[in-house]
Short mmCIF file of C-alpha atoms in Angstrom, two decimals:
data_model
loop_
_atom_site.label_atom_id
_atom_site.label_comp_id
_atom_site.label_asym_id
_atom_site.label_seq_id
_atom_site.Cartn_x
_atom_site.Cartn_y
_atom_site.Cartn_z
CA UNK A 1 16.54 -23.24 -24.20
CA UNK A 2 12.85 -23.95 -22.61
CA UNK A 3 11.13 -21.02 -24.00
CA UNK A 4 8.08 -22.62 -22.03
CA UNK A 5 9.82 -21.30 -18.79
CA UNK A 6 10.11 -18.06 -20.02
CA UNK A 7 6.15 -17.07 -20.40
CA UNK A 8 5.54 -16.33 -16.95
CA UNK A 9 7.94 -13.63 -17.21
CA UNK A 10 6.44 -12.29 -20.46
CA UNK A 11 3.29 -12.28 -18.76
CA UNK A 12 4.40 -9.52 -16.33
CA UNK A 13 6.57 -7.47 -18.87
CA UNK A 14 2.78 -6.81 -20.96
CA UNK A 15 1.52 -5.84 -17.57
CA UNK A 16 4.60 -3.82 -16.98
CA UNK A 17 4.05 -2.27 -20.56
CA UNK A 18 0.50 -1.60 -20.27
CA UNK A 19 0.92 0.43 -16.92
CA UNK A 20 4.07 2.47 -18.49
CA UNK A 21 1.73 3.21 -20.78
CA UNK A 22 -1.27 4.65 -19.31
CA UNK A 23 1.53 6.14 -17.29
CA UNK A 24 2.81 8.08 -20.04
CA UNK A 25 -0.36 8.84 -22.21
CA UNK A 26 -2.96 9.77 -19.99
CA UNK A 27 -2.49 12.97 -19.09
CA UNK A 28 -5.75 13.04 -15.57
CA UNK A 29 -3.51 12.26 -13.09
CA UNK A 30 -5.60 10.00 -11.04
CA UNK A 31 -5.02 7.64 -13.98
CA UNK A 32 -1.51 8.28 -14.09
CA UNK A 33 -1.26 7.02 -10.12
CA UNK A 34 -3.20 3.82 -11.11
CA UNK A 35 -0.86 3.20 -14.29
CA UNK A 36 1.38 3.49 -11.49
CA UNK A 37 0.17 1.05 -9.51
CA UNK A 38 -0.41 -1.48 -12.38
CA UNK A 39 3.11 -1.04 -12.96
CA UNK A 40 4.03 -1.59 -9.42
CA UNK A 41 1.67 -4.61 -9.07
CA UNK A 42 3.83 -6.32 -12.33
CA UNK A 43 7.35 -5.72 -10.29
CA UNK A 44 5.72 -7.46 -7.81
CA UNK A 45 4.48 -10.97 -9.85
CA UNK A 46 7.88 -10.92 -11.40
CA UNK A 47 9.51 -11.37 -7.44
CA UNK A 48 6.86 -13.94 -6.51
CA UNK A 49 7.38 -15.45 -9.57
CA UNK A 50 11.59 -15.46 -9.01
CA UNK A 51 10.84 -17.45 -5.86
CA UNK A 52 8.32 -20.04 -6.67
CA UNK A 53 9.79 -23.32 -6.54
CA UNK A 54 7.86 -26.14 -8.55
CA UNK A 55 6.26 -28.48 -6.12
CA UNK A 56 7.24 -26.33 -3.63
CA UNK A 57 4.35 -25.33 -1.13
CA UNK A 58 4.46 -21.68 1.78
CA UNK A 59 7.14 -21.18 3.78
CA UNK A 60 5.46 -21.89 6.70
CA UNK A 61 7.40 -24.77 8.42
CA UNK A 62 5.97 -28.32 8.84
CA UNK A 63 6.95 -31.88 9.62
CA UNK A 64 8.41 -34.30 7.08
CA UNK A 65 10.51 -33.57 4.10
CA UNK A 66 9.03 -31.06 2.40
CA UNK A 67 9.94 -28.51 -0.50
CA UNK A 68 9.34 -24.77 0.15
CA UNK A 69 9.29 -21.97 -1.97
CA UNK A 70 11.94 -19.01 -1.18
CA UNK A 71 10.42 -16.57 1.15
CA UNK A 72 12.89 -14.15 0.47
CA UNK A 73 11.11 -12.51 -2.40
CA UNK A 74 7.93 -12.68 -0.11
CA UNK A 75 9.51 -10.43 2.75
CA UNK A 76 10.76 -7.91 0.16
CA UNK A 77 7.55 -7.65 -1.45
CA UNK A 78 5.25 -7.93 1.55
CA UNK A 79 6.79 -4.35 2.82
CA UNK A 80 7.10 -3.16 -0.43
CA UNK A 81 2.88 -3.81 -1.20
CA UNK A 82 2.34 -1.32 2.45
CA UNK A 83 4.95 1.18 1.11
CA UNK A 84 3.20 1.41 -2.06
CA UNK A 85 -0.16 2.02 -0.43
CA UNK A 86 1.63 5.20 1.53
CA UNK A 87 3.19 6.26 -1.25
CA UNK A 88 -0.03 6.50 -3.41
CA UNK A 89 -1.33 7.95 -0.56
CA UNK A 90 1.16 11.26 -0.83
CA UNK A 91 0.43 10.87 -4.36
CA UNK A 92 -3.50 11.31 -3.83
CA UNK A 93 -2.66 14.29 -1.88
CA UNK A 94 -0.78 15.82 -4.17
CA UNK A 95 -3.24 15.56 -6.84
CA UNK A 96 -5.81 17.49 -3.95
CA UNK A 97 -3.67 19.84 -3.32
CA UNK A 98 -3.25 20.70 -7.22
CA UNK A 99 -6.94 19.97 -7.66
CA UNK A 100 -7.62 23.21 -5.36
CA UNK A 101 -4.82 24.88 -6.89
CA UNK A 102 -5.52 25.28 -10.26
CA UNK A 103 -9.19 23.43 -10.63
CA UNK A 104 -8.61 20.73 -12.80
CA UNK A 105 -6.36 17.70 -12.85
CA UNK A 106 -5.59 17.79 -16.48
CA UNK A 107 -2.13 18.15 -17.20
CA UNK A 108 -2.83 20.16 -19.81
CA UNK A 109 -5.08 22.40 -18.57
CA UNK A 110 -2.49 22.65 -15.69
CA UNK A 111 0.46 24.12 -18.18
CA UNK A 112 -2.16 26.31 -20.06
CA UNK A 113 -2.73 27.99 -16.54
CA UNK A 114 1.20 28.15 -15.97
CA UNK A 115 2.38 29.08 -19.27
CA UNK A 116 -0.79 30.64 -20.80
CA UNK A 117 -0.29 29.01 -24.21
CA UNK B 1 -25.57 6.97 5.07
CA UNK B 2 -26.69 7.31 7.89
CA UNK B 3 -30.56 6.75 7.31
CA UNK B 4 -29.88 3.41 5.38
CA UNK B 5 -30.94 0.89 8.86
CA UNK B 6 -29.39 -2.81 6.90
CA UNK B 7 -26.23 -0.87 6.72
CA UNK B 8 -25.74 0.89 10.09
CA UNK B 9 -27.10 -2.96 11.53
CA UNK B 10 -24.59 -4.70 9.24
CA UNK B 11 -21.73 -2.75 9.94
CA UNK B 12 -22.12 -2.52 14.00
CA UNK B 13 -22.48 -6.40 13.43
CA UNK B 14 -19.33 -6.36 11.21
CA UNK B 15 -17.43 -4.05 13.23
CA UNK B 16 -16.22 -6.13 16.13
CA UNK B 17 -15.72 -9.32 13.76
CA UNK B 18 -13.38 -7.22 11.71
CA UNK B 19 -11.46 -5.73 14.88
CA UNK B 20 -11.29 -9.41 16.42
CA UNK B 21 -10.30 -11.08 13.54
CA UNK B 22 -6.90 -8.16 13.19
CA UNK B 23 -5.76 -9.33 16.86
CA UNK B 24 -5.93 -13.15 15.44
CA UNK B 25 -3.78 -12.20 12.39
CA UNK B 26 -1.60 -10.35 14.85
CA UNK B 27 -0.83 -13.37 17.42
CA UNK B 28 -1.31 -16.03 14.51
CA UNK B 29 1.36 -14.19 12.63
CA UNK B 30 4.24 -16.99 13.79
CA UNK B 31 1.79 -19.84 12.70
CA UNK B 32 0.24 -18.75 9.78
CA UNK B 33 0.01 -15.98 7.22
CA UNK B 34 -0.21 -12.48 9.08
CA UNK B 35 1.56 -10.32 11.03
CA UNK B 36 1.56 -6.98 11.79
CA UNK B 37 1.31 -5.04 8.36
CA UNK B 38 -1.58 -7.15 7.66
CA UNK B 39 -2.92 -6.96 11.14
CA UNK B 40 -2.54 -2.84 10.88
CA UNK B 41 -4.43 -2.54 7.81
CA UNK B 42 -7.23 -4.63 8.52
CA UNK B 43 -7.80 -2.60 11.90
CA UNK B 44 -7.56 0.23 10.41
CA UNK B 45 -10.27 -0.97 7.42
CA UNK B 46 -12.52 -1.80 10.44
CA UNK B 47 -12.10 1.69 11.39
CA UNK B 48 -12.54 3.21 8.02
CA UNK B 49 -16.02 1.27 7.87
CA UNK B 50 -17.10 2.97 10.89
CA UNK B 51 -16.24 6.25 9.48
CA UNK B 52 -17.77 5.42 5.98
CA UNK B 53 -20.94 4.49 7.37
CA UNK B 54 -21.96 6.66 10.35
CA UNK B 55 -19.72 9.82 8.92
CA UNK B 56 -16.17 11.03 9.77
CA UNK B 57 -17.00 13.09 12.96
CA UNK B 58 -18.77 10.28 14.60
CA UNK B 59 -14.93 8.52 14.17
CA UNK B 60 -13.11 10.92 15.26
CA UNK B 61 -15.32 11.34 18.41
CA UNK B 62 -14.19 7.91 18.67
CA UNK B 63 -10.80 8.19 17.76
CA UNK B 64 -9.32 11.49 17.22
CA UNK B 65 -7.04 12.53 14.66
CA UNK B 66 -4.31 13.67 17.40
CA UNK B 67 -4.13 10.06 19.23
CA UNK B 68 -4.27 8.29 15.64
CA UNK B 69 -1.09 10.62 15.02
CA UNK B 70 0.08 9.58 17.77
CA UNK B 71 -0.10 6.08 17.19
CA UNK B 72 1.61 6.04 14.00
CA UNK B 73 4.35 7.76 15.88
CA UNK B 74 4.65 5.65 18.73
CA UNK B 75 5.09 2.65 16.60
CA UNK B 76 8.19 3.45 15.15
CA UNK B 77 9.18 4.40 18.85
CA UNK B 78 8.04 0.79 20.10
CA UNK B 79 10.33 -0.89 16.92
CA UNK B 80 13.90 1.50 17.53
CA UNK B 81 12.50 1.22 21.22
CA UNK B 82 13.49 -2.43 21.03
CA UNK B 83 16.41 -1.73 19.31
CA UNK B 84 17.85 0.39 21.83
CA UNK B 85 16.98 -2.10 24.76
CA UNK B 86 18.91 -5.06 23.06
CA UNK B 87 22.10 -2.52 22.96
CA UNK B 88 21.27 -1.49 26.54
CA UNK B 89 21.21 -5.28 27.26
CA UNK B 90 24.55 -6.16 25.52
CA UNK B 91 23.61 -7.41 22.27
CA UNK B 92 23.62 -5.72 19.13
CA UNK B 93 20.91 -3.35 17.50
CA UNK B 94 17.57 -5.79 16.79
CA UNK B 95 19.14 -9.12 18.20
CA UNK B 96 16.68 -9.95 20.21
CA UNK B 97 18.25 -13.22 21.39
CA UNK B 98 19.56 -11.32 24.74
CA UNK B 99 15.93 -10.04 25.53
CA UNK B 100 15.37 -13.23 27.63
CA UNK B 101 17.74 -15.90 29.06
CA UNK B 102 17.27 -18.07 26.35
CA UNK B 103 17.92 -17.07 23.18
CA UNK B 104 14.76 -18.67 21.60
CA UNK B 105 12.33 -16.76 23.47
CA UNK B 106 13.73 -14.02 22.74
CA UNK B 107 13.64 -13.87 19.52
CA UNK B 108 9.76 -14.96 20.70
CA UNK B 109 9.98 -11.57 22.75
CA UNK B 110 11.30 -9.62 19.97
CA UNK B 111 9.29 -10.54 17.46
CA UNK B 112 6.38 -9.43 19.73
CA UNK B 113 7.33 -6.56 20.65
CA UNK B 114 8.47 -5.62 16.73
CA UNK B 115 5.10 -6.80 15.05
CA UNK B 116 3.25 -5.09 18.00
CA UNK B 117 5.21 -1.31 16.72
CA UNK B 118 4.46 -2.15 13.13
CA UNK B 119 0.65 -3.13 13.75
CA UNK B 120 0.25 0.28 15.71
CA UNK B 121 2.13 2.19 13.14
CA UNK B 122 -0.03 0.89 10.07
CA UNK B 123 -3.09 1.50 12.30
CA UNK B 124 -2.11 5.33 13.02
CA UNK B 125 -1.18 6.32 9.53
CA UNK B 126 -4.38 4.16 7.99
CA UNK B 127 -6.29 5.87 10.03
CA UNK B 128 -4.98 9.71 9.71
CA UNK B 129 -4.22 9.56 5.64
CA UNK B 130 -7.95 8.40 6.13
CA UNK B 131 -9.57 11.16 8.07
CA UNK B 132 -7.51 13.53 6.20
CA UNK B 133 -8.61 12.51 2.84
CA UNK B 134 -12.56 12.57 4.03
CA UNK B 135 -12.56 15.18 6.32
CA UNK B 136 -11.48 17.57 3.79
CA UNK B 137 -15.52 17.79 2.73
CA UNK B 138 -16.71 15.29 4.57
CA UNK B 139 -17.15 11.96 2.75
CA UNK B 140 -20.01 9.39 3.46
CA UNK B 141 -21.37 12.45 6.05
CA UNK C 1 -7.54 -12.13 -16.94
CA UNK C 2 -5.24 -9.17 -15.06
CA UNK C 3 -4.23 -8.32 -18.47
CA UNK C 4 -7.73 -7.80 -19.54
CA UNK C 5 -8.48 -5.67 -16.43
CA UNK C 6 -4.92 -3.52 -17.36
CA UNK C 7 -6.36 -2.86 -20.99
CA UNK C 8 -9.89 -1.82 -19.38
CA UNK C 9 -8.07 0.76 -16.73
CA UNK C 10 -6.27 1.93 -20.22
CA UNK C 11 -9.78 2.53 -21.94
CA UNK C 12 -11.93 3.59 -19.29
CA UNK C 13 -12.52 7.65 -18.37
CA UNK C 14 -14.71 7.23 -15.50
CA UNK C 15 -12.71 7.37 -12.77
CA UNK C 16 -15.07 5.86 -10.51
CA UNK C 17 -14.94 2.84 -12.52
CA UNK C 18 -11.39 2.97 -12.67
CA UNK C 19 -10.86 3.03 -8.83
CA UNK C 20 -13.35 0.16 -8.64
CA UNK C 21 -11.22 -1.85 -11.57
CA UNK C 22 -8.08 -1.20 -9.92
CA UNK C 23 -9.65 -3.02 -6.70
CA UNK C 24 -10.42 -5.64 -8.63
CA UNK C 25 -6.62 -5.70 -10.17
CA UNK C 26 -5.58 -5.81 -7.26
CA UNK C 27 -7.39 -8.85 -5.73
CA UNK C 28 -6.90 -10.67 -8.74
CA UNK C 29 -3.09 -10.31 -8.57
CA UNK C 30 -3.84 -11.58 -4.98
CA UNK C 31 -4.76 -14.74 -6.17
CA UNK C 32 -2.11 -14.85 -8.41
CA UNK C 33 -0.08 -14.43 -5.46
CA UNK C 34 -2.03 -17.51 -3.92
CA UNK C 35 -1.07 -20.03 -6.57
CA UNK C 36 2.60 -18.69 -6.56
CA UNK C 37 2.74 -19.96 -2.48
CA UNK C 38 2.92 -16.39 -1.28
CA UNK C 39 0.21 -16.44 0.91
CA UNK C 40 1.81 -13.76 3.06
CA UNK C 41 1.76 -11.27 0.32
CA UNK C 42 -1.43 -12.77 -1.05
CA UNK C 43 -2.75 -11.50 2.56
CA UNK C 44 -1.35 -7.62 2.13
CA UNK C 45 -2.05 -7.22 -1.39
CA UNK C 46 -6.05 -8.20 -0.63
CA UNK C 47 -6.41 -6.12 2.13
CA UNK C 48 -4.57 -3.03 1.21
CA UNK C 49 -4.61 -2.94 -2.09
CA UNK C 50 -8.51 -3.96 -2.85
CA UNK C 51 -9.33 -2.72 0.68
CA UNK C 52 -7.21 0.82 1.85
CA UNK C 53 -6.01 1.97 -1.58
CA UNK C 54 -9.75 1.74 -3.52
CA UNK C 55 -11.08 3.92 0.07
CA UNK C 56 -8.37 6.32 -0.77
CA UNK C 57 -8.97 6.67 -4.66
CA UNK C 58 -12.88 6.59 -3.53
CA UNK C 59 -11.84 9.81 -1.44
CA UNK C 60 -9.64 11.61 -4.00
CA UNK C 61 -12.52 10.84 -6.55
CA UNK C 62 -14.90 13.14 -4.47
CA UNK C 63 -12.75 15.55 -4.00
CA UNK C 64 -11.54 16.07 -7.64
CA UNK C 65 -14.50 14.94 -9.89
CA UNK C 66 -15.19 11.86 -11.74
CA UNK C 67 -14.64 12.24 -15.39
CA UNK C 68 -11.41 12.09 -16.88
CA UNK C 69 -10.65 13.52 -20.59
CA UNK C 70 -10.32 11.20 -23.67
CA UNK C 71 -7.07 12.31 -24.95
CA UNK C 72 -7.12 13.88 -28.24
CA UNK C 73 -5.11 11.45 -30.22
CA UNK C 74 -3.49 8.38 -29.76
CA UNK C 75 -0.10 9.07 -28.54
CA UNK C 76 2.65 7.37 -30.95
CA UNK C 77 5.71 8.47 -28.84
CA UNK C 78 4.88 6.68 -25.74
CA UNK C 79 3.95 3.62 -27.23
CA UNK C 80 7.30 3.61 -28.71
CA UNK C 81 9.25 4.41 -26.01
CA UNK C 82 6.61 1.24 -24.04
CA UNK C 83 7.31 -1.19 -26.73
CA UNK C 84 11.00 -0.34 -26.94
CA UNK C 85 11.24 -1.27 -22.93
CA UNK C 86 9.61 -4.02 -23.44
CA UNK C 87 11.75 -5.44 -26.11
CA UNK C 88 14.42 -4.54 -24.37
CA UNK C 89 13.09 -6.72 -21.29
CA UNK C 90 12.03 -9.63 -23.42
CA UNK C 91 15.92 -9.61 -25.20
CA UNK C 92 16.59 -9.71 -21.09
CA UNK C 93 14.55 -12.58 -19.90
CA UNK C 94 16.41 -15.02 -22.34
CA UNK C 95 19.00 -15.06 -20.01
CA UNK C 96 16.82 -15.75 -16.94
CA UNK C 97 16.55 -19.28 -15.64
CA UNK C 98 12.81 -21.32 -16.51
CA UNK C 99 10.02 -20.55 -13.73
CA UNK C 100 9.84 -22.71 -10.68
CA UNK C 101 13.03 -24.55 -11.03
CA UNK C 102 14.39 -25.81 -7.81
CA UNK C 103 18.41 -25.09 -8.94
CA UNK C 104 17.65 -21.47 -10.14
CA UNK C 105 20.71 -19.40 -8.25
CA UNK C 106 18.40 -17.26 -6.22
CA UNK C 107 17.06 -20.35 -4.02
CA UNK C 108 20.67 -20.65 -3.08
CA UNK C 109 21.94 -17.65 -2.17
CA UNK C 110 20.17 -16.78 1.68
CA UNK C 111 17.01 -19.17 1.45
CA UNK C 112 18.43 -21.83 2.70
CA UNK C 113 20.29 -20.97 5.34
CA UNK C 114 16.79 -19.18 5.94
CA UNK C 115 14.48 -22.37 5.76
CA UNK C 116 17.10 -24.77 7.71
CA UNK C 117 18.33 -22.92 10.20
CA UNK C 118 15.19 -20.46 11.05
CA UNK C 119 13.49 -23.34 13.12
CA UNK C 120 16.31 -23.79 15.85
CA UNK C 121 17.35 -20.06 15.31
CA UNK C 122 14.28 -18.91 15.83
CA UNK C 123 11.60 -21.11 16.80
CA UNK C 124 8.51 -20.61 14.39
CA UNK C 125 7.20 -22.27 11.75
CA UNK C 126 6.51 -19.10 9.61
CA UNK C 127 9.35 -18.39 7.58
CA UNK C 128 8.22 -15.33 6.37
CA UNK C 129 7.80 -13.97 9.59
CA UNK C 130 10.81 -14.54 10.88
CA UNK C 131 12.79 -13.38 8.03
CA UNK C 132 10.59 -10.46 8.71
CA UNK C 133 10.97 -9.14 12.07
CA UNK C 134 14.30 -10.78 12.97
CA UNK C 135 16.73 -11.51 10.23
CA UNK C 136 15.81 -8.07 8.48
CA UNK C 137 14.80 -6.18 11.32
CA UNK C 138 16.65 -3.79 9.70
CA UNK C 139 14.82 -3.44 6.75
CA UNK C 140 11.45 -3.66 8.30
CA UNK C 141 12.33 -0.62 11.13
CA UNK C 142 13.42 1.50 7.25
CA UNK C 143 9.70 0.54 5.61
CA UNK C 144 8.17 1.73 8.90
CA UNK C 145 10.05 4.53 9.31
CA UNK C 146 8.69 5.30 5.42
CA UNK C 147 5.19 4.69 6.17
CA UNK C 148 5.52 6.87 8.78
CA UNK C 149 6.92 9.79 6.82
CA UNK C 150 4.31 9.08 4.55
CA UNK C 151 1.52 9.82 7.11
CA UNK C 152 3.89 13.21 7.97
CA UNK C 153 3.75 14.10 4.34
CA UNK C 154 0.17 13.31 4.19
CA UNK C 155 -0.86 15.29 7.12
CA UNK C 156 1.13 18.16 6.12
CA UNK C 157 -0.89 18.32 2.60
CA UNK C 158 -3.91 17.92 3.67
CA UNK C 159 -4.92 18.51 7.19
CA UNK C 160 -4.31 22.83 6.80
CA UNK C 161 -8.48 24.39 6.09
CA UNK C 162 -8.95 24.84 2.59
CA UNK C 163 -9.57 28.91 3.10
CA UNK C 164 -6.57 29.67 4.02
CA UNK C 165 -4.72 29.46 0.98
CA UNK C 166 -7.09 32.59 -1.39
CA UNK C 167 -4.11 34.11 -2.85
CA UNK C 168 -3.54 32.58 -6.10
CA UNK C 169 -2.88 34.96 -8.96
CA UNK C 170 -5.46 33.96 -11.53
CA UNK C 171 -8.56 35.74 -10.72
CA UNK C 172 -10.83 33.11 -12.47
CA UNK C 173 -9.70 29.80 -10.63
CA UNK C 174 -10.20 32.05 -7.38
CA UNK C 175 -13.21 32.83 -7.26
CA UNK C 176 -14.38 29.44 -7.97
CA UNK C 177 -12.20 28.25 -5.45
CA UNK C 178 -13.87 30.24 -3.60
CA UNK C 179 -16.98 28.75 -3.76
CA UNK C 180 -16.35 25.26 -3.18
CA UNK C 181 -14.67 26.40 -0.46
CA UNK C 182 -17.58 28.01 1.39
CA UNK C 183 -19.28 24.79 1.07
CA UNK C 184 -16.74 22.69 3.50
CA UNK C 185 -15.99 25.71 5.85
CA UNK C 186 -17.77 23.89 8.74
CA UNK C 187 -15.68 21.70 8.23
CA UNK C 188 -12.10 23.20 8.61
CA UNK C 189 -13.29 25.32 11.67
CA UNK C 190 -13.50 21.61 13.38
CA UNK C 191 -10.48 20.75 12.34
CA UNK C 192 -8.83 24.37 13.40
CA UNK C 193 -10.13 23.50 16.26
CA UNK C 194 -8.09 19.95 16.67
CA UNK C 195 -4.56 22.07 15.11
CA UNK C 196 -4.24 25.18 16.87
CA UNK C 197 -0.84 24.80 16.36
CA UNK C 198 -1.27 24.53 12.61
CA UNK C 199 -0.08 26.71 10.04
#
């Protein structure tokens, strides 16, 4: 087995860990959207990464014999990136919205002003 | 902002370069990197400049927030539009090959016309999450 | 180097900074992008995520404040939980074939039938494009369709006047709603003015 191969994917997964993380721990949820989005971002590098081929160059056609990398993973991601931005969008609004509602975006100032505990 | 004169110069100089440069990546799209998602957002960013610098009721003089709404609206119209027309014309839903008499162009067609809904889609709903976000007190005013 | 910038988004409680550091995540991973031949998705991730989505968190940022609380203690549970995913994915990526090797299964499944046949199919030279807007049309007419929701949603949220909505029950949070609200009521009379039909 070429463990060598395998780093790239490694790479994302501590990216992937690191935004489940702030995800889960930080409770200001303006941090929680960008753990989010740092979590999003390493999805995304592990689909690039699926369809680079070594040697290969853009799938952008040309003359001559010439390898290309797969530009499936590119379409998928490409409309994935724009539906990320509008869902962080809604997000953001949200986190207005509750911002106005209760003053603070603390999540646990915002159960102390539910539950009063 | 809107006393600082290097920024109100630099942006007006910026502005059309921006705008210009979101057509290219539009029509370059079948040559080169771009197409319309890209194409949408960097209009829109042009846009958003505007509004950053010179303050969000100068943009929507410009552009209000109704035809920005409807913008992102009509986009989606313009992409099922085409849809609809290639069933009208025989083929099925999004095979563009019957738009012209040869099936190459269009595709060409199609691809136009599709890019052209998703560029004016992005644009709209850039531009309104925008103006909603900053005109809620105003940012960069 | 986009692991270091992850760990300092962890650390940091200035939320200005953080907007500005995920910006700079995000261009980074563009270049990443670069070197793995996506220049396509290079393109979007620069300009919306260092561009639209640092604009947005620069918006949300003035409208909610800019410091963000240290937590009290370091939370042991979610690390856990974190480090038992990632084990888990680790134990999964044994199975995946090396990076960048031509034979890996998913260059064979639709790619090439995408890369040979897309020039006489289709007629130009961006793949990516094509794939796009004609082979998943489809696709591309559902991620539209969610953008534009998103704008709906968006719109809904946040377009109503702030003044409107007084009636909360705890008397403290209202009246310095209150306040901030007077503040921006020039405001939402311009944009009554632009929604009659609102609310």
């Amino acid at each position: 087995m070429n463990l060598l191969g395998l780093v790239n994917y490694w790479a994302f997964i501590i990216l992937m860990m690191i935004g489940l993380y702030i995800l889960l721990s930080r409770g200001n949820l303006i941090k929680k959207m960008v753990g989010l989005s740092v979590f999003q971002t390493a999805v995304f590098i592990m689909y690039i990464s699926m369809g680079k081929v070594q040697g290969g160059t853009a799938p952008i056609l040309m003359n001559g014999d010439v390898a290309y990398s797969n530009p499936l993973p590119h379409v998928l991601i490409l409309t994935a990136i724009v539906v990320g931005v509008a869902t962080t969008a809604v997000g953001l609004s949200l986190i207005v919205r509750i911002h106005e509602a209760y003053g603070t975006i603390e999540e646990d100032e915002i159960q102390i002003e539910d539950f009063g505990t | 902002m809107e006393d600082k004169i290097i920024i109100r110069v630099g942006a007006k100089t910026l502005i059309p370069f921006i705008m210009v440069f979101a057509l290219y990546v539009q029509f370059h799209g079948d040559y080169g990197p771009g197409g319309g998602f890209q194409a949408g957002v960097i209009f829109a960013a042009g846009f958003i400049l505007y509004g950053l610098i010179f303050g969000v009721d100068m943009a929507k003089k410009v552009l209000p927030l109704s035809v920005a709404w409807l913008f992102g609206s009509a986009g989606v119209l313009i992409f099922a539009g085409v849809g609809v027309v290639t069933l009208l014309l025989g083929g099925d839903f999004l095979d563009y090959s019957v738009l012209a008499h040869d099936p190459e162009h269009g595709q060409h067609w199609g691809i136009l016309l599709v890019e052209l809904g998703v560029l004016t889609t992005v644009f709209g709903v850039m531009i309104s999450i925008f103006y909603s976000f900053a005109g809620r007190r105003g940012l960069g005013t | 180097m986009l692991v270091l910038t992850a760990l300092a988004l962890l650390k940091l409680n200035n939320l200005f900074a953080v907007a500005m550091l995920a910006g700079i995540y995000s261009l980074l991973s563009a270049a990443l992008f670069t070197v793995m031949d996506a220049v396509d998705v290079a393109f979007t991730e620069a300009a919306v995520g260092a561009g639209i989505s640092t604009v947005l968190m620069l918006g949300c940022i003035a409208l909610v404040g800019q410091t963000s609380k240290q937590p009290p203690k370091p939370a042991f549970l979610p690390l856990f939980v974190v480090f038992v995913t990632g084990g888990m994915l680790v134990y999964g990526t044994l199975d995946i074939p090396p990076y960048g090797d031509p034979d890996n299964p998913v260059h064979h499944h639709v790619a090439d039938y995408y890369l040979e046949d897309s020039s006489h199919d289709i007629g130009i030279p961006n793949v990516v494009t094509s794939v796009l807007a004609s082979y998943r049309g489809y696709d591309t007419m559902g991620e539209t369709t969610v953008i534009f929701a998103a704008m709906v949603g968006v719109l809904l949220l946040l377009v109503q006047s702030p003044r409107r909505r007084g009636s909360y029950k705890d008397s403290s949070l209202k009246s310095s709603y209150h306040n901030s609200s007077d503040n921006h009521s020039m405001h939402s009379t311009s944009e009554d003015d632009s929604y009659p039909g609102d609310n």
